[in-house]
CSV table of C-alpha atoms and ligand atoms in Angstrom, one decimal:
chain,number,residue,atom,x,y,z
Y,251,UNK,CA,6.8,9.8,-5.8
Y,252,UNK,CA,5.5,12.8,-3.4
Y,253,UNK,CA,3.1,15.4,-4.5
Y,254,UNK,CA,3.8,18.5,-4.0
Y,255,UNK,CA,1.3,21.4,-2.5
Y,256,UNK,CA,0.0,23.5,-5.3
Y,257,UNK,CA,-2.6,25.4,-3.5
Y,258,UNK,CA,-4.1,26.6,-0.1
Y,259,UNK,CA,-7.8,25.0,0.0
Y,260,UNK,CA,-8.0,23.0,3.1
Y,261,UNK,CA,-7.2,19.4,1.2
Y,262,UNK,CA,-9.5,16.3,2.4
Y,263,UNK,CA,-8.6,12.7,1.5
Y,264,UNK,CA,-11.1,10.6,1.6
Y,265,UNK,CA,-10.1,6.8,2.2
Y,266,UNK,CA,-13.3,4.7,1.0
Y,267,UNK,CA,-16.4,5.9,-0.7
Y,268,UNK,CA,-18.8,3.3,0.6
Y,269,UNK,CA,-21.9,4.7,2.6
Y,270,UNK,CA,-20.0,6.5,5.2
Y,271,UNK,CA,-17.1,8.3,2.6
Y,272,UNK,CA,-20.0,9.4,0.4
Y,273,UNK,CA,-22.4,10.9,2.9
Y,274,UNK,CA,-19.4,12.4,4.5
Y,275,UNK,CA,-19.0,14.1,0.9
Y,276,UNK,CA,-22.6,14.9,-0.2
Y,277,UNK,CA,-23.0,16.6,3.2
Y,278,UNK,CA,-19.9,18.7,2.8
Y,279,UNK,CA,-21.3,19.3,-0.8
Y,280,UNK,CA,-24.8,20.2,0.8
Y,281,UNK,CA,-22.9,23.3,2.6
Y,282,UNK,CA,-20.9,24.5,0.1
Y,283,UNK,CA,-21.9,27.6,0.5
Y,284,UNK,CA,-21.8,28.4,4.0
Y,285,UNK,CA,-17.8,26.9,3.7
Y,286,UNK,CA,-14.2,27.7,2.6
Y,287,UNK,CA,-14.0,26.2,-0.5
Y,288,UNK,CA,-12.0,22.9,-0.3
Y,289,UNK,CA,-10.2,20.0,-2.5
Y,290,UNK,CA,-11.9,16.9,-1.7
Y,291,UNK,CA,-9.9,13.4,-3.4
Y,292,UNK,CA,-11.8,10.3,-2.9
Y,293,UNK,CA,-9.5,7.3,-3.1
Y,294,UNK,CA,-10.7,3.8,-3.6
Y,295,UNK,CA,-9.6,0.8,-5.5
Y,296,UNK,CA,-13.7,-0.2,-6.8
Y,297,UNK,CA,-14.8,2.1,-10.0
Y,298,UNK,CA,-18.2,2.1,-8.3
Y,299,UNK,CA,-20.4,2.8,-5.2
Y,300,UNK,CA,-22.3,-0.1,-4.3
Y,301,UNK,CA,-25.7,0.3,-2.8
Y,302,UNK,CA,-25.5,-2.5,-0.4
Y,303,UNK,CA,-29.0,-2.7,0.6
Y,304,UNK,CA,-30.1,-3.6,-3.0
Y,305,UNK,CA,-27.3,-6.1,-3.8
Y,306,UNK,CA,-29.1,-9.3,-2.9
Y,307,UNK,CA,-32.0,-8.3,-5.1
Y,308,UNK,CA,-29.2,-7.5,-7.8
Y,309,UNK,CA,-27.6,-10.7,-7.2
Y,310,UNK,CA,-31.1,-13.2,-7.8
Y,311,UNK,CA,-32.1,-10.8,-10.6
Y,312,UNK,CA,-34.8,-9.3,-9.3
Y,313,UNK,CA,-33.3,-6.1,-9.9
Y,314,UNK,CA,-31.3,-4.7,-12.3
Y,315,UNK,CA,-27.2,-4.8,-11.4
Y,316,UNK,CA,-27.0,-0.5,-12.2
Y,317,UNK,CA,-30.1,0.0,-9.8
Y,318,UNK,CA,-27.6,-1.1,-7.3
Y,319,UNK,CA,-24.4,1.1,-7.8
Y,320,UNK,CA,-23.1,4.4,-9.0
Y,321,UNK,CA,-20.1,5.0,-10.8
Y,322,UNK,CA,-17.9,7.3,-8.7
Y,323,UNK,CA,-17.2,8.8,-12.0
Y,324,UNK,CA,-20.5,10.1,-12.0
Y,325,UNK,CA,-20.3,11.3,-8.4
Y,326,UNK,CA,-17.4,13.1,-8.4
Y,327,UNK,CA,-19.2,15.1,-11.5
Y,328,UNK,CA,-22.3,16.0,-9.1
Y,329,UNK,CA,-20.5,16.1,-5.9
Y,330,UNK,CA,-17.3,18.3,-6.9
Y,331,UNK,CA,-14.7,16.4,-5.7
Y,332,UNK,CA,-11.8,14.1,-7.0
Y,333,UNK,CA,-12.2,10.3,-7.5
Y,334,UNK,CA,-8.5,8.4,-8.1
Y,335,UNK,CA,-9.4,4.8,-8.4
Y,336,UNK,CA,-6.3,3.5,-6.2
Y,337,UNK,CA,-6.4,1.0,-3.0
Y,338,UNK,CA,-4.7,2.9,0.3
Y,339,UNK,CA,-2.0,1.2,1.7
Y,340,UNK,CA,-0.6,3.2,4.2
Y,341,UNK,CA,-1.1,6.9,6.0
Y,342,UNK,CA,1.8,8.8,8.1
Y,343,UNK,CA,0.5,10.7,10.5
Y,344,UNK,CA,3.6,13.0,10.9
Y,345,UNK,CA,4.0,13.8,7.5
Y,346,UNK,CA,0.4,13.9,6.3
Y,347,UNK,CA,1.0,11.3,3.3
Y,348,UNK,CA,-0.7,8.6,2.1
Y,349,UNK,CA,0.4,5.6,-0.1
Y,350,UNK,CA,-1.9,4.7,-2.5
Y,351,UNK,CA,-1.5,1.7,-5.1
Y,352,UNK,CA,-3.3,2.5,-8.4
Y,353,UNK,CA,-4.6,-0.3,-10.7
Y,354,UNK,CA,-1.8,0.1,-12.9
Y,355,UNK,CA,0.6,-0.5,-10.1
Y,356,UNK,CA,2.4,2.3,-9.6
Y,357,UNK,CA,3.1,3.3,-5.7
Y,358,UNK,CA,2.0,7.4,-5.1
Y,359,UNK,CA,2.6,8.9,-1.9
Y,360,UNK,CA,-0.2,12.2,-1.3
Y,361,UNK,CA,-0.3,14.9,0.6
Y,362,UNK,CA,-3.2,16.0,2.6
Y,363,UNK,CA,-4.3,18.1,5.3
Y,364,UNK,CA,-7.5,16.1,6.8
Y,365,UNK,CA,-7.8,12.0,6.0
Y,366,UNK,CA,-11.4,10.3,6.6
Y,367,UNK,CA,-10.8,6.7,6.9
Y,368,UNK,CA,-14.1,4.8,5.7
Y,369,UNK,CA,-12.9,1.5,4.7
Y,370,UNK,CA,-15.8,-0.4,5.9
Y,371,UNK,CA,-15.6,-3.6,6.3
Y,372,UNK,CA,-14.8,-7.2,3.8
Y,373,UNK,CA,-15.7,-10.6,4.2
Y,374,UNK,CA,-14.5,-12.8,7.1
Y,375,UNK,CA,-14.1,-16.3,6.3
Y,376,UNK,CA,-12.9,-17.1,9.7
Y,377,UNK,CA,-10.0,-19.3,8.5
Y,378,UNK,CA,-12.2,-22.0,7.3
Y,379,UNK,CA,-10.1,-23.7,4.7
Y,380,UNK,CA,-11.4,-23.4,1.5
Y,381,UNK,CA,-13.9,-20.8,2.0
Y,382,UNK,CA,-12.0,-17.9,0.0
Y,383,UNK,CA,-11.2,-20.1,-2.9
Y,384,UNK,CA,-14.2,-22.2,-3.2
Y,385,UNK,CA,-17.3,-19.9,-2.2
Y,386,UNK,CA,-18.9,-16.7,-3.6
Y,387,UNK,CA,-20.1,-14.0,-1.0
Y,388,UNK,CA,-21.8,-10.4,-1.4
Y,389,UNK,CA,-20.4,-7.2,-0.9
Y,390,UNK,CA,-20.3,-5.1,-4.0
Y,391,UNK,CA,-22.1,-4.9,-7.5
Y,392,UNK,CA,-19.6,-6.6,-8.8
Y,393,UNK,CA,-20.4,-10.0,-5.9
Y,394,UNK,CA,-24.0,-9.4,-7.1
Y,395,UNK,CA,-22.9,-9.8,-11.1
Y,396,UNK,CA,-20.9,-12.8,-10.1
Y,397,UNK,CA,-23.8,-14.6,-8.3
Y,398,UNK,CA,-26.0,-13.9,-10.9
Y,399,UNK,CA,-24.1,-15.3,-13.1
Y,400,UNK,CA,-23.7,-18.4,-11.6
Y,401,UNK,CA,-27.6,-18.7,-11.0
Y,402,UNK,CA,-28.3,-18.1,-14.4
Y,403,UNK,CA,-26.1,-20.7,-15.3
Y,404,UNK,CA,-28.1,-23.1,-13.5
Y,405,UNK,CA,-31.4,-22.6,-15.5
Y,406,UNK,CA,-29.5,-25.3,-18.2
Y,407,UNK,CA,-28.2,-27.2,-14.9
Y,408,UNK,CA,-29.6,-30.7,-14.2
Y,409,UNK,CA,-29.5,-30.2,-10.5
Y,410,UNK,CA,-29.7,-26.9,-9.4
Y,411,UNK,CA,-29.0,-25.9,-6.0
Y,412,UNK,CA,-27.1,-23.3,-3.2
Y,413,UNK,CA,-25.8,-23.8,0.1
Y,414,UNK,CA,-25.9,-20.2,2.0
Y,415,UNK,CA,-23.5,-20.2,5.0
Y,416,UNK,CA,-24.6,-17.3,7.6
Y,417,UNK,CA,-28.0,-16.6,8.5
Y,418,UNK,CA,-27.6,-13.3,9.1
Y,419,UNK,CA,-29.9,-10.6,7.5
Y,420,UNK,CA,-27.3,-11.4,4.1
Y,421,UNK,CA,-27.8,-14.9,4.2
Y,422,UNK,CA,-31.7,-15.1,5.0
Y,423,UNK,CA,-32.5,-12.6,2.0
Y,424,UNK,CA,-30.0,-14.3,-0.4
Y,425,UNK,CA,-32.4,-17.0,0.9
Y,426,UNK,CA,-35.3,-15.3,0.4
Y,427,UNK,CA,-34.5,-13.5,-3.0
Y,428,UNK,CA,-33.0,-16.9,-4.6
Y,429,UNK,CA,-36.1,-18.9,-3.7
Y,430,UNK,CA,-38.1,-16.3,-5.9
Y,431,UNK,CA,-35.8,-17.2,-8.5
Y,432,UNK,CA,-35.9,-20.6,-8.5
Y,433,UNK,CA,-40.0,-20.1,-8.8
Y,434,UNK,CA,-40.0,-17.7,-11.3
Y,435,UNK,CA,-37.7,-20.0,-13.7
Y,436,UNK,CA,-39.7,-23.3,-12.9
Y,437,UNK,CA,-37.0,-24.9,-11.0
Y,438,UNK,CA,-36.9,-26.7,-8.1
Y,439,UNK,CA,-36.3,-24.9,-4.5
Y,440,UNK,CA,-32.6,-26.9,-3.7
Y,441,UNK,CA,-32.0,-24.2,-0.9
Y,442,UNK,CA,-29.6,-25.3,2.1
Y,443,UNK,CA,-29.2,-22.4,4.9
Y,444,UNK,CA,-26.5,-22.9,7.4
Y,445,UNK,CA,-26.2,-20.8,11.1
Y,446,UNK,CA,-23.8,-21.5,13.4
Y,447,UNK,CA,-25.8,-19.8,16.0
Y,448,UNK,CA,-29.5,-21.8,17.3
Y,449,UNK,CA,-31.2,-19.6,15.3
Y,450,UNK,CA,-31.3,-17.3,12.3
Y,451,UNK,CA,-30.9,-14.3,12.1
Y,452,UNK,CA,-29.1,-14.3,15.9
Y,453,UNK,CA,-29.1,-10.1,16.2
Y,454,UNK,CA,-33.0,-9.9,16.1
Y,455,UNK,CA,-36.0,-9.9,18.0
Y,456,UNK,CA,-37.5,-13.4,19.1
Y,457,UNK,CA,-40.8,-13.1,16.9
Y,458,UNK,CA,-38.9,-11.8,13.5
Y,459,UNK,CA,-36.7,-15.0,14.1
Y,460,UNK,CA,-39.8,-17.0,14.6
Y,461,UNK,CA,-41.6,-15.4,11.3
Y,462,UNK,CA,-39.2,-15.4,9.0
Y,463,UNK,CA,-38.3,-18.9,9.7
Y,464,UNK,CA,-41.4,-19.9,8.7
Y,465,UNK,CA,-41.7,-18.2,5.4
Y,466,UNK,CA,-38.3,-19.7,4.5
Y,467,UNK,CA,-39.7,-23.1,5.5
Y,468,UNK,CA,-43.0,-22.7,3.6
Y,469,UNK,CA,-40.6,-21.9,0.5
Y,470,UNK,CA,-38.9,-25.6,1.2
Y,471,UNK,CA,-35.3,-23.5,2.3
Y,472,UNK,CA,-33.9,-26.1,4.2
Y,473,UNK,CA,-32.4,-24.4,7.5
Y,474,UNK,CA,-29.5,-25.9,9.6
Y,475,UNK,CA,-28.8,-24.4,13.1
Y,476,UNK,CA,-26.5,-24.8,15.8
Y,477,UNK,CA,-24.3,-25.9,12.4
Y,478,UNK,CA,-20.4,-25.2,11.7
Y,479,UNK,CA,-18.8,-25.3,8.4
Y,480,UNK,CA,-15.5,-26.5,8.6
Y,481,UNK,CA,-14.0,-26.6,5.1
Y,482,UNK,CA,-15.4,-25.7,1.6
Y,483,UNK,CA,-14.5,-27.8,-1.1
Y,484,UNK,CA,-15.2,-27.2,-5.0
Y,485,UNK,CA,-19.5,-27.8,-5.1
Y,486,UNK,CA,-19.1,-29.2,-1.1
Y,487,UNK,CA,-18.7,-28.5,2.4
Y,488,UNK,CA,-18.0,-30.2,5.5
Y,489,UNK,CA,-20.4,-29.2,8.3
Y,490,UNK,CA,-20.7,-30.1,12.2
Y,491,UNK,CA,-24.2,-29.9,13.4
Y,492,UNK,CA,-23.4,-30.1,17.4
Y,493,UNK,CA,-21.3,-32.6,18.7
Y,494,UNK,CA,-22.4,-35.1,15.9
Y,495,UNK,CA,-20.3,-36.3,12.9
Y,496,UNK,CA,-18.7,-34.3,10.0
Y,497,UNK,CA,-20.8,-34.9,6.9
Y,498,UNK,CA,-20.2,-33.4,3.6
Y,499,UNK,CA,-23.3,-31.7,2.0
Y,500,UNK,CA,-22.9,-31.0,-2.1
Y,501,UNK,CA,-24.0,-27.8,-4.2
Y,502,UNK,CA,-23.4,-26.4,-7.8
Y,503,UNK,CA,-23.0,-23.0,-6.1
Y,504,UNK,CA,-21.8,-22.3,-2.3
Y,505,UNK,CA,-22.6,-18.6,-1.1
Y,506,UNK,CA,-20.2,-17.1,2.1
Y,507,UNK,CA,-22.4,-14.5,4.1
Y,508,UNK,CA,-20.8,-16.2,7.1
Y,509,UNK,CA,-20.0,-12.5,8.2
Y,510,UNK,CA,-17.5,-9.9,7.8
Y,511,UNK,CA,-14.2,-7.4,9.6
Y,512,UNK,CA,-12.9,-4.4,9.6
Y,513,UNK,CA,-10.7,-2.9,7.0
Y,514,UNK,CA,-7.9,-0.5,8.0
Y,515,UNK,CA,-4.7,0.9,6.6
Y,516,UNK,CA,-1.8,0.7,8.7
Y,517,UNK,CA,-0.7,4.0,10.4
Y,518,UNK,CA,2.5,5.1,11.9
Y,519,UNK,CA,1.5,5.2,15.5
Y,520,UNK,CA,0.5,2.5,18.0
Y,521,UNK,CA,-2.6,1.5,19.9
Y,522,UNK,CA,-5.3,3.1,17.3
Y,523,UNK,CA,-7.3,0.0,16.7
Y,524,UNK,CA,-9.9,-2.3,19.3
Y,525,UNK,CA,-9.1,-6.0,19.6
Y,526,UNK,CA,-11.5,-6.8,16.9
Y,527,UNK,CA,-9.7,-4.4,14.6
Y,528,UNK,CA,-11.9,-1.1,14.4
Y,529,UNK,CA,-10.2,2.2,14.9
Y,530,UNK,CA,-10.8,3.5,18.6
Y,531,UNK,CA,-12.4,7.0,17.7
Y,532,UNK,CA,-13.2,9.8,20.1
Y,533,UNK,CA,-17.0,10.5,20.5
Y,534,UNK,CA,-16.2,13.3,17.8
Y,535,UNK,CA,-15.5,10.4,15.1
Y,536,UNK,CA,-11.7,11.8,15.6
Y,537,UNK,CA,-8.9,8.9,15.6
Y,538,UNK,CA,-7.4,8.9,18.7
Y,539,UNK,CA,-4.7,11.8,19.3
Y,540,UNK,CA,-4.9,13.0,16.1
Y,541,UNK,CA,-7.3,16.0,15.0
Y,542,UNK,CA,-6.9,16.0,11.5
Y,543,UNK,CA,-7.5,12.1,11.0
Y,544,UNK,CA,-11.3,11.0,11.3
Y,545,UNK,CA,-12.7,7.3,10.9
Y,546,UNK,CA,-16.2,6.0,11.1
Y,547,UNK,CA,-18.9,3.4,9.3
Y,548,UNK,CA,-18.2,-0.7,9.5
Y,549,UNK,CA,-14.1,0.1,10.4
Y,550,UNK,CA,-14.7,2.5,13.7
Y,551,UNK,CA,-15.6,2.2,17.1
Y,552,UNK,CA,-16.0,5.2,19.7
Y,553,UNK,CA,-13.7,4.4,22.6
Y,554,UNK,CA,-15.2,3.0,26.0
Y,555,UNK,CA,-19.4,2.5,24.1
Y,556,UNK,CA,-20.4,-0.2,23.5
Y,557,UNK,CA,-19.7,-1.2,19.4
Y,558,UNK,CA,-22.6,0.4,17.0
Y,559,UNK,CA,-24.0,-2.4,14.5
Y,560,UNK,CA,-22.8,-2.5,11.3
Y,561,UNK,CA,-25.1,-0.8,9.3
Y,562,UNK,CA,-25.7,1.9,6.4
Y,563,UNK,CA,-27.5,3.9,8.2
Y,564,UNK,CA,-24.7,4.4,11.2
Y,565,UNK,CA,-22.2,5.1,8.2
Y,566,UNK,CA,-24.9,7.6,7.1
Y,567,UNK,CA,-25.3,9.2,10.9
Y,568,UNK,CA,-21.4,9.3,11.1
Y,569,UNK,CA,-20.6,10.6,8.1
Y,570,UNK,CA,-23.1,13.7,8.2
Y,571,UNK,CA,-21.7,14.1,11.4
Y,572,UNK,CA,-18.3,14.1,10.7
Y,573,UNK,CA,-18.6,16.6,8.3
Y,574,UNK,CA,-20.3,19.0,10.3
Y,575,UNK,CA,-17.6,18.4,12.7
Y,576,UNK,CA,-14.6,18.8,10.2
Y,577,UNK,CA,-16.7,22.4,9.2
Y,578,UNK,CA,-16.3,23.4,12.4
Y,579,UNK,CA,-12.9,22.9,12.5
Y,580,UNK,CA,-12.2,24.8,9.3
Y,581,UNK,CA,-14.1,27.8,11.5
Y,582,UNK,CA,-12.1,27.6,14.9
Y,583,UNK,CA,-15.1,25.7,16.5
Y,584,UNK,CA,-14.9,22.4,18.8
Y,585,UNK,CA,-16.1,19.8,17.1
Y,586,UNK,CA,-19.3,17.5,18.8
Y,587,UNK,CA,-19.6,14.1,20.1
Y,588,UNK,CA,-22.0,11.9,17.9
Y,589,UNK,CA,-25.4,10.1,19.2
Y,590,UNK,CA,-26.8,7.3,17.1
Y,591,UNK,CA,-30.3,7.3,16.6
Y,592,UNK,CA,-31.5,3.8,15.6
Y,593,UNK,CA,-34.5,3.7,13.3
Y,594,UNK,CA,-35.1,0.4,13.2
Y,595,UNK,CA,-34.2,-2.9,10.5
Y,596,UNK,CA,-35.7,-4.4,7.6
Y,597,UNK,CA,-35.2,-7.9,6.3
Y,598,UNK,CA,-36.6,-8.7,2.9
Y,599,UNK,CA,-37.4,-11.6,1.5
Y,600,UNK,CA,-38.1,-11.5,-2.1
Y,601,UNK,CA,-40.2,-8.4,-4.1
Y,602,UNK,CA,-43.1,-8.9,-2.1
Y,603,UNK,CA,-42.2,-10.0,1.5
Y,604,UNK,CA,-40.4,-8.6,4.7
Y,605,UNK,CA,-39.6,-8.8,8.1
Y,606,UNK,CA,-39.4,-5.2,9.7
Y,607,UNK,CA,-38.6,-3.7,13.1
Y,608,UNK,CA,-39.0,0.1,13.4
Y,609,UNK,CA,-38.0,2.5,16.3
Y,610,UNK,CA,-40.5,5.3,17.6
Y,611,UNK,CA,-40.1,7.9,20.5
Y,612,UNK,CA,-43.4,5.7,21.4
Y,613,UNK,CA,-42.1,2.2,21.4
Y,614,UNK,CA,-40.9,-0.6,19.1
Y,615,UNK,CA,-42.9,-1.8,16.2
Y,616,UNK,CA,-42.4,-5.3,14.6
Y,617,UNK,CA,-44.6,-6.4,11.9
Y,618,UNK,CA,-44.5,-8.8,8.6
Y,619,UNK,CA,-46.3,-8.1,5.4
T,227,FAD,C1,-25.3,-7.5,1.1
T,227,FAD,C2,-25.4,-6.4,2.1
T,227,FAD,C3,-26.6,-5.8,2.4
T,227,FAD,C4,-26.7,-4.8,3.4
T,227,FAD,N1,-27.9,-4.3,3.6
T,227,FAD,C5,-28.1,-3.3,4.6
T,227,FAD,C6,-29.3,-2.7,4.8
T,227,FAD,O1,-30.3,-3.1,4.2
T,227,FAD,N2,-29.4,-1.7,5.7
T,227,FAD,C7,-28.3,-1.3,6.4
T,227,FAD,O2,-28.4,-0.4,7.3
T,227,FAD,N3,-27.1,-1.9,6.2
T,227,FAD,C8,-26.9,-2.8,5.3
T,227,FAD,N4,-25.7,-3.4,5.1
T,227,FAD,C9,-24.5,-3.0,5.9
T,227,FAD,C10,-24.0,-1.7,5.2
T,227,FAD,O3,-23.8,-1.9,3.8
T,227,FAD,C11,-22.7,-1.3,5.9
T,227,FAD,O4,-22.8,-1.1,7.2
T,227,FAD,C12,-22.2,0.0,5.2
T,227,FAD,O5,-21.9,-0.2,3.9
T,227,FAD,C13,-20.9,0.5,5.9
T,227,FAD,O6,-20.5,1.6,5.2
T,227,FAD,P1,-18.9,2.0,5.2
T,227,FAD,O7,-18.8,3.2,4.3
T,227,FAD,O8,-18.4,2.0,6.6
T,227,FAD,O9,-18.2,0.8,4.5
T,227,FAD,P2,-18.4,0.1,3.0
T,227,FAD,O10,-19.7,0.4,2.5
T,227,FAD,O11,-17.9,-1.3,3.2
T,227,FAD,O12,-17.4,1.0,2.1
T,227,FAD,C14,-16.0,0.9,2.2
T,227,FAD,C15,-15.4,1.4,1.0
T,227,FAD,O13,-14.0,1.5,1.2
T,227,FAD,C16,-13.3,1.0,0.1
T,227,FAD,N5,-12.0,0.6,0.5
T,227,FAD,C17,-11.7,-0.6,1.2
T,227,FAD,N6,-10.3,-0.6,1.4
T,227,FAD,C18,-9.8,0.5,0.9
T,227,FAD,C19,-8.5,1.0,0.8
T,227,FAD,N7,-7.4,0.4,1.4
T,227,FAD,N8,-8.3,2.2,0.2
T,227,FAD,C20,-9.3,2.9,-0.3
T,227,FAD,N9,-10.6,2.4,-0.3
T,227,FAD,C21,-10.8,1.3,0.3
T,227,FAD,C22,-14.2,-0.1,-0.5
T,227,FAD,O14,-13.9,-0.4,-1.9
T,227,FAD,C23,-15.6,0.5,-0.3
T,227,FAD,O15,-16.0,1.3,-1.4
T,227,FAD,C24,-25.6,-4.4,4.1
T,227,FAD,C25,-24.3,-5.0,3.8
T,227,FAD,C26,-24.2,-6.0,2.9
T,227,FAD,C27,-22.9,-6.6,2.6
């Protein structure tokens, strides 16, 4: 089925309403009235937006699930644009269409004039066998419901327990937050936190490492390094520490923040994504030979810089910058290249504790409370 054009407002699709889609819109929204009007459609297959920083507090119950989400229901109401809850599946650059599945499963094909691809990013289980089917792992409102879930059903449990693989900022706060849990329901601490790097937390400075360690130590989490899991079984996995024996390690629950990849929709042209799967974007946030198509957040990288982190506040940057550079389009202008500004990083661990890093024209601060 093929829409048809029923009006002449510049028409935006935007592909994935995760940080980078919805900042994209509320800055577009934020200068409405120094704009054309224009007939925004936000496409995505979730019914919600999932505030990722708060999901690990969602997830051990230390916050409410709705603190950490937003239906886009509700957005689209404040924000003036149109939310269809449908998964994309493909775009065509020469005709300006894209395929979207809806939940019912009927096959739509759209027509718009400008696409912003902000699929983020999913899980990556690395092929480990077992790992999808046999793990739970964190990247939506509705991960957090299902973990908590499964921790709540451990207060009746006689032996209550997790095994987190990936120690990176995910896996120490789902760490962190969980030991709180455990405390604050009298049960005891059966923590087991796996990195396959020599440390936790591999991206960070040396001394938030070191700190952080320790106040997962004090809290009895048990932390294997330099450790590979190499299959995931119902309540087990199989691990390698080094070049020692496979042993089998057993949990009522097995968490997967082991890491994550791109998401993109396959176009009809060649050579638009890196290696690793990103989008190559122009410093503008533009795909690659085509003006009208923008991508940026956890599924782009800017062609020949070195790969920003995967973060919500580069999908914030990009997307404020994108629309300011999809405004001046509209009015004839050249659009600008975009400059991340790094603030800094914060790892929590639990209500009360945190590891944090921040950025100043004067230097960089690290400091634990
Ligand atoms: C548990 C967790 C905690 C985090 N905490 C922090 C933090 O404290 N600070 C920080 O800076 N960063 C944090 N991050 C990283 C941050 O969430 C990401 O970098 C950020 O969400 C990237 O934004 P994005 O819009 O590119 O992608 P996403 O937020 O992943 O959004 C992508 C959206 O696209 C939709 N989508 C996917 N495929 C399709 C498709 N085919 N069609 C239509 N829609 C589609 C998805 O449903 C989703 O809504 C955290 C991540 C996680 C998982």
């Amino acid at each position: 089925m093929t829409r048809q054009r029923t009006n002449k407002k510049p028409r935006i699709a935007i592909i994935g309403g995760g940080f980078a889609g919805i900042t994209f819109l509320t800055t577009l929204y934020n200068h409405a009235r120094k704009q054309p009007p224009l007939q925004c459609t936000l496409y995505d297959p979730s019914p919600e937006f999932s505030f990722t920083p708060l999901l690990v507090g969602a997830a051990a119950g230390s916050r409410a699930i709705t603190d950490a989400c937003i239906p886009f229901k509700d957005l689209a109401k404040a924000l003036g644009f149109t939310y269809t809850q449908a998964r994309a599946t493909r775009l065509d650059p020469n005709t300006n269409h894209v395929t979207v599945k809806h939940p019912t499963g009927t096959i739509t094909k759209e027509q718009h004039d400008y696409f912003i691809l902000t699929t983020g990013a999913e899980t990556q289980f690395y092929q480990t066998p077992g790992a999808k089917q046999h793990t739970l792992s964190l990247r939506s409102a509705k991960d957090a419901k299902n973990i908590h879930q499964a921790l709540t059903h451990q207060k009746k449990a006689k032996q209550p327990g997790v095994i987190i693989i990936g120690a990176g900022p995910t896996g120490v706060e789902l760490a962190g937050d969980i030991s709180v849990f455990y405390q604050q329901n009298n049960l005891p601490t059966h923590i087991t936190l796996i990195s396959h790097a020599p440390t936790i937390l591999p991206r960070f400075n040396q001394k938030i490492q070191q700190s952080t360690q320790k106040t997962l130590q004090k809290r009895n989490i048990t932390i294997l390094t330099n450790t590979t899991v190499t299959k995931c079984k119902k309540s087990a996995v199989t691990i390698q520490e080094g070049q020692k024996q496979e042993k089998t390690l057993t949990s009522p629950l097995l968490i997967w923040a082991g890491g994550c990849k791109p998401v993109t929709i396959p176009l009809r042209t060649q050579n638009n994504v890196t290696e690793r799967g990103r989008y190559i974007v122009t410093p503008t946030l533009q795909l690659k030979g085509h003006q009208n198509i923008f991508a940026f957040g956890d599924n782009a990288q800017i062609e020949g810089e070195q790969p920003l982190p995967l973060l919500a506040q580069v999908a914030e940057q990009e997307g404020t910058h994108a629309a300011k550079n999809i405004l001046r389009l509209l009015n004839n202008k050249r659009p600008k290249p975009f400059t991340f500004h790094d603030k800094g990083r914060m790892v929590s661990l639990g209500p009360k504790k945190a590891s944090i890093t921040i950025n100043t024209p004067a230097g960089t601060i690290h400091f634990n409370n």
